[in-house]
DNA sequence: AGCCTTAAAATTATCGATAAAAAATAATTT
DNA sequence: AAATTATTTTTTATCGATAATTTTAAGGCT
């Protein structure tokens, strides 16, 4: 038995280059160790639907769940709030933002506009390395789809991660960083809705057929062909949800 | 002498509807009292150049300066970091983001793309009340310009505030909230550069002549005329800085 | 019972203190 | 003396405790 058991318990600090071993960070969040750790886990629970839309985020509960204290937790929540990923009311605390068809439409339409332009710029500026990354990510996405196992939470997570990577790779050559960051934020916000669709019985890889033509037109530098295809792809969730609502009456899962 | 002098000193909580008496909040930040208070003041010091680009933001100093403790301060900084208004390096703390021609171009170009589309949508969806607000804000902006006093910090602040309000009013009728929020964020980020230009001797109201034609075309619902005018207006700072750099050699104020 | 007032419990937002790192300084070796 | 290592100082990031507030429950009144 070592003596340091009685030391004040704290989060461990990673060694300088120890953060994310498997390639560049997927999420663009920065901050202190405990803070980003909490942020990632909250975000993961948000998108996976563990934290339900509209639910209250009680600091005490989160502190226990993530094993950290109030300061880094609030830091994480503040950062998520700034990106519209959690709601904050003064002196009423934080909550999971409700989901609605209106918001989904808002996110989709904005993404159609912005990500369309971003792709156009990427096509105009991309080099061979970018082309390679796009192809590589399309390949890995296909492989992920092949080993599909809809029942498995792990597979869903892995698929979603690779899908995210693929879309990032498409835009990587766009020289406007602020525009890319905004696209990424919209993508992350839409993740909750994609997951929701899967719960409603839609295939996890419904719009997967669209990826190949998008890549083909993109690498052939045919922007006028690629951009509309990407836009179609982006609006799949809205159309699917609308379809569902028409069949099953007004908003069971959407409030 | 009252007895409660020895009570633990804390920030005062405002009564329920006491927050911002002069109309809707100009900045879209949410959070707890001390946190937003700190946020507003940091942002103000950032845009006014009190906090220099690249400068370190030491928590201890900020705690003393703003009279609050670490938790709400860090919350504010985290929120600003999420919007790109401060930089954060893990275990190296926060700093004021450096300014550069590259970033200014990035912000301008992104804003040209996004705010152009937002204005087009506003023109398509705006009603009479929106038209009224646009006119009202143009009027107030003109009045602010009339009582111009370039030496005065108060006037510069008031002018900048009204200029911000005017641009928000133009886009208010755009139905895509995420798009509008992004435009607002880009506007706020560009504020530092506008202020910098004034320090370099450029007139505080250089591009003011553009406001009237923009409003005229907008209210007449001539989007194809209004959007290019707005785009021209947005790129004024980049062109001015480029001009300055050509005359005065490479980047004295921009690193 | 339904409504207002008051007390208790729960929760948020904040503070002060402190462990872990990083940066600055002094000491030591080559 | 220059470079390296040890030491001190400064700063960051975190924690535990607590005042102010909101929410829930209880008690009294018409």
Short mmCIF file of N, CA, C and O in Angstrom, two decimals, chain A residues 89-200:
data_model
loop_
_atom_site.label_atom_id
_atom_site.label_comp_id
_atom_site.label_asym_id
_atom_site.label_seq_id
_atom_site.Cartn_x
_atom_site.Cartn_y
_atom_site.Cartn_z
N UNK A 89 -29.93 29.36 -19.00
CA UNK A 89 -30.78 30.44 -18.51
C UNK A 89 -30.20 30.93 -17.21
O UNK A 89 -29.91 30.13 -16.32
N UNK A 90 -30.07 32.23 -17.10
CA UNK A 90 -29.43 32.79 -15.92
C UNK A 90 -30.14 32.36 -14.63
O UNK A 90 -31.33 32.55 -14.48
N UNK A 91 -29.36 31.79 -13.74
CA UNK A 91 -29.81 31.33 -12.42
C UNK A 91 -30.84 30.19 -12.51
O UNK A 91 -31.49 29.87 -11.53
N UNK A 92 -31.00 29.63 -13.70
CA UNK A 92 -31.85 28.45 -13.84
C UNK A 92 -31.00 27.27 -14.34
O UNK A 92 -31.52 26.20 -14.58
N UNK A 93 -29.74 27.55 -14.55
CA UNK A 93 -28.83 26.48 -14.95
C UNK A 93 -28.86 26.13 -16.43
O UNK A 93 -29.38 26.87 -17.26
N UNK A 94 -28.30 24.98 -16.72
CA UNK A 94 -28.15 24.53 -18.10
C UNK A 94 -29.17 23.44 -18.44
O UNK A 94 -29.62 22.71 -17.56
N UNK A 95 -29.54 23.34 -19.72
CA UNK A 95 -30.35 22.23 -20.16
C UNK A 95 -29.99 21.78 -21.58
O UNK A 95 -29.35 22.52 -22.32
N UNK A 96 -30.40 20.57 -21.90
CA UNK A 96 -30.22 20.07 -23.25
C UNK A 96 -31.19 20.82 -24.15
O UNK A 96 -32.39 20.89 -23.82
N UNK A 97 -30.74 21.38 -25.25
CA UNK A 97 -31.66 22.12 -26.12
C UNK A 97 -32.73 21.17 -26.66
O UNK A 97 -32.43 20.04 -27.00
N UNK A 98 -33.98 21.63 -26.70
CA UNK A 98 -35.02 20.79 -27.29
C UNK A 98 -34.76 20.61 -28.78
O UNK A 98 -34.03 21.40 -29.39
N UNK A 99 -35.32 19.55 -29.35
CA UNK A 99 -35.20 19.35 -30.80
C UNK A 99 -36.52 19.74 -31.44
O UNK A 99 -37.58 19.59 -30.85
N UNK A 100 -36.45 20.27 -32.64
CA UNK A 100 -37.66 20.67 -33.35
C UNK A 100 -37.41 20.64 -34.84
O UNK A 100 -36.27 20.79 -35.29
N UNK A 101 -38.48 20.44 -35.58
CA UNK A 101 -38.36 20.48 -37.04
C UNK A 101 -37.84 21.83 -37.48
O UNK A 101 -37.01 21.92 -38.40
N UNK A 102 -38.30 22.88 -36.78
CA UNK A 102 -37.85 24.23 -37.13
C UNK A 102 -36.33 24.35 -37.06
O UNK A 102 -35.68 24.85 -37.97
N UNK A 103 -35.77 23.88 -35.94
CA UNK A 103 -34.33 24.00 -35.80
C UNK A 103 -33.59 23.15 -36.82
O UNK A 103 -32.58 23.57 -37.38
N UNK A 104 -34.10 21.95 -37.04
CA UNK A 104 -33.46 21.09 -38.04
C UNK A 104 -33.44 21.77 -39.40
O UNK A 104 -32.42 21.76 -40.11
N UNK A 105 -34.56 22.39 -39.77
CA UNK A 105 -34.62 23.11 -41.04
C UNK A 105 -33.62 24.26 -41.06
O UNK A 105 -32.92 24.48 -42.06
N UNK A 106 -33.57 24.98 -39.96
CA UNK A 106 -32.64 26.10 -39.85
C UNK A 106 -31.21 25.63 -40.07
O UNK A 106 -30.46 26.19 -40.88
N UNK A 107 -30.83 24.57 -39.35
CA UNK A 107 -29.47 24.05 -39.47
C UNK A 107 -29.20 23.55 -40.89
O UNK A 107 -28.15 23.85 -41.47
N UNK A 108 -30.15 22.80 -41.46
CA UNK A 108 -29.96 22.25 -42.79
C UNK A 108 -29.80 23.34 -43.84
O UNK A 108 -28.86 23.30 -44.64
N UNK A 109 -30.70 24.29 -43.82
CA UNK A 109 -30.67 25.36 -44.81
C UNK A 109 -29.37 26.16 -44.71
O UNK A 109 -28.74 26.47 -45.72
N UNK A 110 -28.98 26.48 -43.48
CA UNK A 110 -27.74 27.22 -43.29
C UNK A 110 -26.57 26.41 -43.83
O UNK A 110 -25.69 26.94 -44.52
N UNK A 111 -26.61 25.11 -43.54
CA UNK A 111 -25.53 24.26 -43.99
C UNK A 111 -25.51 24.16 -45.50
O UNK A 111 -24.44 24.15 -46.12
N UNK A 112 -26.68 24.07 -46.11
CA UNK A 112 -26.76 24.03 -47.57
C UNK A 112 -26.07 25.24 -48.17
O UNK A 112 -25.26 25.12 -49.10
N UNK A 113 -26.35 26.40 -47.62
CA UNK A 113 -25.75 27.63 -48.13
C UNK A 113 -24.24 27.63 -47.91
O UNK A 113 -23.46 27.78 -48.84
N UNK A 114 -23.84 27.43 -46.65
CA UNK A 114 -22.45 27.65 -46.29
C UNK A 114 -21.55 26.51 -46.76
O UNK A 114 -20.48 26.74 -47.32
N UNK A 115 -21.99 25.27 -46.56
CA UNK A 115 -21.14 24.15 -46.93
C UNK A 115 -21.04 24.03 -48.44
O UNK A 115 -20.01 23.59 -48.96
N UNK A 116 -22.07 24.45 -49.14
CA UNK A 116 -22.00 24.50 -50.60
C UNK A 116 -20.87 25.40 -51.05
O UNK A 116 -20.02 24.99 -51.85
N UNK A 117 -20.84 26.61 -50.51
CA UNK A 117 -19.77 27.54 -50.89
C UNK A 117 -18.40 27.02 -50.47
O UNK A 117 -17.41 27.17 -51.19
N UNK A 118 -18.36 26.41 -49.28
CA UNK A 118 -17.08 25.89 -48.78
C UNK A 118 -16.54 24.81 -49.72
O UNK A 118 -15.35 24.76 -50.02
N UNK A 119 -17.44 23.94 -50.20
CA UNK A 119 -17.00 22.90 -51.13
C UNK A 119 -16.49 23.51 -52.43
O UNK A 119 -15.46 23.11 -52.97
N UNK A 120 -17.22 24.51 -52.91
CA UNK A 120 -16.80 25.19 -54.14
C UNK A 120 -15.37 25.73 -53.99
O UNK A 120 -14.52 25.56 -54.86
N UNK A 121 -15.11 26.34 -52.84
CA UNK A 121 -13.78 26.89 -52.58
C UNK A 121 -12.74 25.78 -52.45
O UNK A 121 -11.60 25.92 -52.92
N UNK A 122 -13.12 24.69 -51.80
CA UNK A 122 -12.19 23.57 -51.66
C UNK A 122 -11.80 23.03 -53.03
O UNK A 122 -10.63 22.77 -53.30
N UNK A 123 -12.81 22.89 -53.90
CA UNK A 123 -12.55 22.40 -55.26
C UNK A 123 -11.60 23.35 -55.99
O UNK A 123 -10.71 22.93 -56.72
N UNK A 124 -11.77 24.63 -55.75
CA UNK A 124 -10.94 25.62 -56.43
C UNK A 124 -9.49 25.62 -55.90
O UNK A 124 -8.56 25.94 -56.63
N UNK A 125 -9.31 25.29 -54.62
CA UNK A 125 -7.99 25.43 -54.01
C UNK A 125 -7.29 24.11 -53.69
O UNK A 125 -6.11 24.12 -53.34
N UNK A 126 -8.02 22.98 -53.74
CA UNK A 126 -7.44 21.72 -53.28
C UNK A 126 -6.24 21.25 -54.09
O UNK A 126 -6.20 21.43 -55.31
N UNK A 127 -5.27 20.63 -53.42
CA UNK A 127 -4.12 20.06 -54.10
C UNK A 127 -4.20 18.53 -54.08
O UNK A 127 -5.21 17.97 -53.66
N UNK A 128 -3.12 17.89 -54.51
CA UNK A 128 -3.13 16.44 -54.62
C UNK A 128 -3.28 15.77 -53.25
O UNK A 128 -3.95 14.74 -53.11
N UNK A 129 -2.65 16.35 -52.23
CA UNK A 129 -2.74 15.79 -50.89
C UNK A 129 -4.18 15.78 -50.40
O UNK A 129 -4.65 14.82 -49.79
N UNK A 130 -4.88 16.88 -50.69
CA UNK A 130 -6.30 16.96 -50.33
C UNK A 130 -7.10 15.88 -51.04
O UNK A 130 -7.89 15.17 -50.42
N UNK A 131 -6.85 15.74 -52.36
CA UNK A 131 -7.54 14.68 -53.12
C UNK A 131 -7.31 13.33 -52.46
O UNK A 131 -8.25 12.54 -52.29
N UNK A 132 -6.07 13.08 -52.07
CA UNK A 132 -5.74 11.82 -51.42
C UNK A 132 -6.52 11.61 -50.14
O UNK A 132 -7.08 10.53 -49.92
N UNK A 133 -6.59 12.65 -49.32
CA UNK A 133 -7.31 12.54 -48.05
C UNK A 133 -8.80 12.26 -48.29
O UNK A 133 -9.41 11.48 -47.57
N UNK A 134 -9.37 12.92 -49.30
CA UNK A 134 -10.78 12.70 -49.62
C UNK A 134 -11.01 11.25 -49.98
O UNK A 134 -11.90 10.58 -49.45
N UNK A 135 -10.16 10.74 -50.88
CA UNK A 135 -10.29 9.34 -51.32
C UNK A 135 -10.12 8.39 -50.14
O UNK A 135 -10.89 7.45 -49.96
N UNK A 136 -9.10 8.65 -49.34
CA UNK A 136 -8.83 7.80 -48.18
C UNK A 136 -10.02 7.75 -47.24
O UNK A 136 -10.42 6.68 -46.76
N UNK A 137 -10.62 8.89 -47.01
CA UNK A 137 -11.75 8.92 -46.08
C UNK A 137 -13.01 8.30 -46.67
O UNK A 137 -13.80 7.70 -45.94
N UNK A 138 -13.17 8.43 -47.99
CA UNK A 138 -14.30 7.75 -48.63
C UNK A 138 -14.14 6.24 -48.50
O UNK A 138 -15.09 5.53 -48.16
N UNK A 139 -12.92 5.78 -48.73
CA UNK A 139 -12.62 4.36 -48.60
C UNK A 139 -12.91 3.85 -47.19
O UNK A 139 -13.60 2.85 -47.00
N UNK A 140 -12.42 4.57 -46.21
CA UNK A 140 -12.63 4.15 -44.83
C UNK A 140 -14.11 4.18 -44.46
O UNK A 140 -14.58 3.36 -43.68
N UNK A 141 -14.82 5.15 -45.03
CA UNK A 141 -16.26 5.22 -44.77
C UNK A 141 -16.97 3.99 -45.35
O UNK A 141 -17.82 3.38 -44.70
N UNK A 142 -16.57 3.63 -46.58
CA UNK A 142 -17.16 2.44 -47.22
C UNK A 142 -16.90 1.20 -46.38
O UNK A 142 -17.79 0.37 -46.17
N UNK A 143 -15.67 1.06 -45.93
CA UNK A 143 -15.30 -0.09 -45.11
C UNK A 143 -16.15 -0.14 -43.83
O UNK A 143 -16.61 -1.20 -43.42
N UNK A 144 -16.37 1.02 -43.26
CA UNK A 144 -17.16 1.09 -42.03
C UNK A 144 -18.59 0.62 -42.32
O UNK A 144 -19.19 -0.11 -41.53
N UNK A 145 -19.11 1.02 -43.49
CA UNK A 145 -20.47 0.64 -43.86
C UNK A 145 -20.56 -0.87 -44.09
O UNK A 145 -21.56 -1.51 -43.73
N UNK A 146 -19.49 -1.44 -44.68
CA UNK A 146 -19.47 -2.88 -44.94
C UNK A 146 -19.66 -3.69 -43.67
O UNK A 146 -20.44 -4.64 -43.63
N UNK A 147 -18.94 -3.30 -42.62
CA UNK A 147 -19.04 -4.07 -41.38
C UNK A 147 -20.18 -3.58 -40.50
O UNK A 147 -20.14 -3.66 -39.27
N UNK A 148 -21.21 -3.13 -41.14
CA UNK A 148 -22.37 -2.56 -40.48
C UNK A 148 -23.03 -3.53 -39.52
O UNK A 148 -23.24 -4.69 -39.79
N UNK A 149 -23.42 -2.99 -38.37
CA UNK A 149 -24.07 -3.78 -37.33
C UNK A 149 -24.95 -2.81 -36.55
O UNK A 149 -24.57 -2.28 -35.52
N UNK A 150 -26.16 -2.57 -37.11
CA UNK A 150 -27.02 -1.49 -36.62
C UNK A 150 -27.35 -1.60 -35.14
O UNK A 150 -27.61 -0.60 -34.47
N UNK A 151 -27.35 -2.84 -34.64
CA UNK A 151 -27.71 -3.01 -33.24
C UNK A 151 -26.62 -2.48 -32.31
O UNK A 151 -26.90 -2.05 -31.19
N UNK A 152 -25.40 -2.49 -32.80
CA UNK A 152 -24.27 -2.16 -31.93
C UNK A 152 -24.05 -0.66 -31.79
O UNK A 152 -23.91 0.07 -32.76
N UNK A 153 -23.99 -0.24 -30.52
CA UNK A 153 -23.73 1.17 -30.24
C UNK A 153 -22.32 1.55 -30.69
O UNK A 153 -22.09 2.64 -31.20
N UNK A 154 -21.38 0.60 -30.52
CA UNK A 154 -19.99 0.87 -30.93
C UNK A 154 -19.92 1.15 -32.42
O UNK A 154 -19.24 2.07 -32.85
N UNK A 155 -20.62 0.33 -33.21
CA UNK A 155 -20.56 0.54 -34.64
C UNK A 155 -21.17 1.89 -35.01
O UNK A 155 -20.60 2.63 -35.82
N UNK A 156 -22.30 2.22 -34.42
CA UNK A 156 -22.93 3.50 -34.71
C UNK A 156 -21.96 4.66 -34.42
O UNK A 156 -21.83 5.58 -35.22
N UNK A 157 -21.29 4.57 -33.28
CA UNK A 157 -20.32 5.61 -32.93
C UNK A 157 -19.19 5.68 -33.94
O UNK A 157 -18.82 6.76 -34.40
N UNK A 158 -18.66 4.52 -34.30
CA UNK A 158 -17.55 4.48 -35.24
C UNK A 158 -17.99 5.01 -36.61
O UNK A 158 -17.27 5.78 -37.25
N UNK A 159 -19.18 4.60 -37.03
CA UNK A 159 -19.70 5.08 -38.31
C UNK A 159 -19.86 6.59 -38.30
O UNK A 159 -19.42 7.29 -39.22
N UNK A 160 -20.47 7.10 -37.24
CA UNK A 160 -20.69 8.54 -37.15
C UNK A 160 -19.36 9.30 -37.16
O UNK A 160 -19.22 10.34 -37.82
N UNK A 161 -18.36 8.75 -36.47
CA UNK A 161 -17.05 9.39 -36.45
C UNK A 161 -16.45 9.46 -37.85
O UNK A 161 -15.93 10.50 -38.27
N UNK A 162 -16.53 8.36 -38.57
CA UNK A 162 -15.95 8.33 -39.91
C UNK A 162 -16.72 9.22 -40.86
O UNK A 162 -16.13 9.87 -41.73
N UNK A 163 -18.04 9.28 -40.71
CA UNK A 163 -18.86 10.15 -41.54
C UNK A 163 -18.47 11.61 -41.32
O UNK A 163 -18.32 12.38 -42.27
N UNK A 164 -18.25 11.95 -40.07
CA UNK A 164 -17.79 13.29 -39.71
C UNK A 164 -16.44 13.58 -40.38
O UNK A 164 -16.25 14.62 -41.02
N UNK A 165 -15.52 12.63 -40.23
CA UNK A 165 -14.19 12.78 -40.83
C UNK A 165 -14.28 12.99 -42.34
O UNK A 165 -13.57 13.83 -42.90
N UNK A 166 -15.14 12.23 -42.98
CA UNK A 166 -15.30 12.34 -44.43
C UNK A 166 -15.72 13.76 -44.83
O UNK A 166 -15.13 14.37 -45.73
N UNK A 167 -16.72 14.28 -44.13
CA UNK A 167 -17.19 15.62 -44.48
C UNK A 167 -16.14 16.69 -44.19
O UNK A 167 -16.02 17.67 -44.93
N UNK A 168 -15.38 16.48 -43.14
CA UNK A 168 -14.28 17.42 -42.85
C UNK A 168 -13.24 17.36 -43.96
O UNK A 168 -12.71 18.40 -44.38
N UNK A 169 -12.93 16.15 -44.41
CA UNK A 169 -11.92 15.98 -45.46
C UNK A 169 -12.35 16.69 -46.75
O UNK A 169 -11.54 17.32 -47.41
N UNK A 170 -13.65 16.61 -47.07
CA UNK A 170 -14.15 17.26 -48.28
C UNK A 170 -13.85 18.76 -48.26
O UNK A 170 -13.45 19.33 -49.26
N UNK A 171 -14.06 19.38 -47.10
CA UNK A 171 -13.92 20.83 -47.00
C UNK A 171 -12.51 21.27 -46.63
O UNK A 171 -12.22 22.47 -46.58
N UNK A 172 -11.64 20.31 -46.33
CA UNK A 172 -10.33 20.66 -45.76
C UNK A 172 -9.57 21.67 -46.61
O UNK A 172 -8.84 22.51 -46.07
N UNK A 173 -9.75 21.63 -47.92
CA UNK A 173 -8.97 22.52 -48.79
C UNK A 173 -9.57 23.91 -48.90
O UNK A 173 -8.99 24.79 -49.54
N UNK A 174 -10.72 24.13 -48.30
CA UNK A 174 -11.30 25.47 -48.31
C UNK A 174 -10.42 26.38 -47.46
O UNK A 174 -10.13 26.08 -46.31
N UNK A 175 -9.97 27.50 -48.04
CA UNK A 175 -9.00 28.33 -47.33
C UNK A 175 -9.62 29.22 -46.24
O UNK A 175 -8.87 29.82 -45.47
N UNK A 176 -10.94 29.30 -46.19
CA UNK A 176 -11.57 30.16 -45.18
C UNK A 176 -11.84 29.38 -43.90
O UNK A 176 -12.80 28.61 -43.80
N UNK A 177 -10.99 29.63 -42.91
CA UNK A 177 -11.09 28.86 -41.66
C UNK A 177 -12.39 29.11 -40.92
O UNK A 177 -13.01 28.18 -40.40
N UNK A 178 -12.80 30.37 -40.84
CA UNK A 178 -14.03 30.66 -40.08
C UNK A 178 -15.22 29.95 -40.71
O UNK A 178 -16.08 29.42 -40.01
N UNK A 179 -15.23 29.91 -42.04
CA UNK A 179 -16.32 29.24 -42.75
C UNK A 179 -16.32 27.75 -42.44
O UNK A 179 -17.37 27.15 -42.15
N UNK A 180 -15.14 27.14 -42.48
CA UNK A 180 -15.02 25.71 -42.19
C UNK A 180 -15.47 25.41 -40.77
O UNK A 180 -16.21 24.44 -40.52
N UNK A 181 -15.02 26.23 -39.81
CA UNK A 181 -15.41 26.02 -38.41
C UNK A 181 -16.92 26.07 -38.26
O UNK A 181 -17.51 25.28 -37.52
N UNK A 182 -17.54 27.01 -38.97
CA UNK A 182 -18.99 27.13 -38.88
C UNK A 182 -19.67 25.88 -39.45
O UNK A 182 -20.61 25.35 -38.86
N UNK A 183 -19.17 25.40 -40.60
CA UNK A 183 -19.71 24.16 -41.17
C UNK A 183 -19.62 23.03 -40.16
O UNK A 183 -20.56 22.25 -39.98
N UNK A 184 -18.47 22.95 -39.51
CA UNK A 184 -18.26 21.88 -38.55
C UNK A 184 -19.25 21.98 -37.39
O UNK A 184 -19.82 20.98 -36.96
N UNK A 185 -19.46 23.20 -36.93
CA UNK A 185 -20.41 23.39 -35.84
C UNK A 185 -21.82 22.96 -36.25
O UNK A 185 -22.53 22.29 -35.49
N UNK A 186 -22.22 23.33 -37.46
CA UNK A 186 -23.53 22.93 -37.95
C UNK A 186 -23.62 21.42 -38.05
O UNK A 186 -24.63 20.82 -37.67
N UNK A 187 -22.55 20.80 -38.54
CA UNK A 187 -22.53 19.35 -38.64
C UNK A 187 -22.76 18.72 -37.27
O UNK A 187 -23.59 17.82 -37.11
N UNK A 188 -22.01 19.20 -36.29
CA UNK A 188 -22.12 18.64 -34.93
C UNK A 188 -23.53 18.83 -34.38
O UNK A 188 -24.10 17.92 -33.78
N UNK A 189 -24.10 20.00 -34.61
CA UNK A 189 -25.46 20.24 -34.13
C UNK A 189 -26.46 19.29 -34.78
O UNK A 189 -27.43 18.87 -34.16
N UNK A 190 -26.22 18.95 -36.05
CA UNK A 190 -27.15 18.07 -36.75
C UNK A 190 -27.01 16.61 -36.32
O UNK A 190 -27.91 15.80 -36.59
N UNK A 191 -25.92 16.28 -35.68
CA UNK A 191 -25.68 14.89 -35.29
C UNK A 191 -26.81 14.32 -34.45
O UNK A 191 -27.23 13.18 -34.61
N UNK A 192 -27.33 15.14 -33.53
CA UNK A 192 -28.45 14.70 -32.70
C UNK A 192 -29.63 14.24 -33.55
O UNK A 192 -30.29 13.25 -33.24
N UNK A 193 -29.88 14.97 -34.64
CA UNK A 193 -31.02 14.63 -35.49
C UNK A 193 -30.76 13.37 -36.30
O UNK A 193 -31.68 12.58 -36.52
N UNK A 194 -29.51 13.20 -36.73
CA UNK A 194 -29.19 11.97 -37.46
C UNK A 194 -29.41 10.76 -36.56
O UNK A 194 -29.99 9.76 -36.97
N UNK A 195 -28.97 10.88 -35.31
CA UNK A 195 -29.14 9.78 -34.37
C UNK A 195 -30.62 9.52 -34.10
O UNK A 195 -31.07 8.37 -34.04
N UNK A 196 -31.37 10.59 -34.00
CA UNK A 196 -32.82 10.48 -33.78
C UNK A 196 -33.47 9.70 -34.92
O UNK A 196 -34.31 8.83 -34.69
N UNK A 197 -33.06 10.00 -36.15
CA UNK A 197 -33.61 9.31 -37.31
C UNK A 197 -33.40 7.81 -37.22
O UNK A 197 -34.29 7.02 -37.55
N UNK A 198 -32.21 7.44 -36.77
CA UNK A 198 -31.91 6.01 -36.65
C UNK A 198 -32.86 5.37 -35.65
O UNK A 198 -33.34 4.26 -35.85
N UNK A 199 -33.15 6.08 -34.57
CA UNK A 199 -34.09 5.57 -33.57
C UNK A 199 -35.50 5.40 -34.15
O UNK A 199 -36.27 4.56 -33.70
N UNK A 200 -35.82 6.21 -35.15
CA UNK A 200 -37.14 6.11 -35.78
C UNK A 200 -37.18 5.02 -36.83
O UNK A 200 -38.17 4.87 -37.54
#
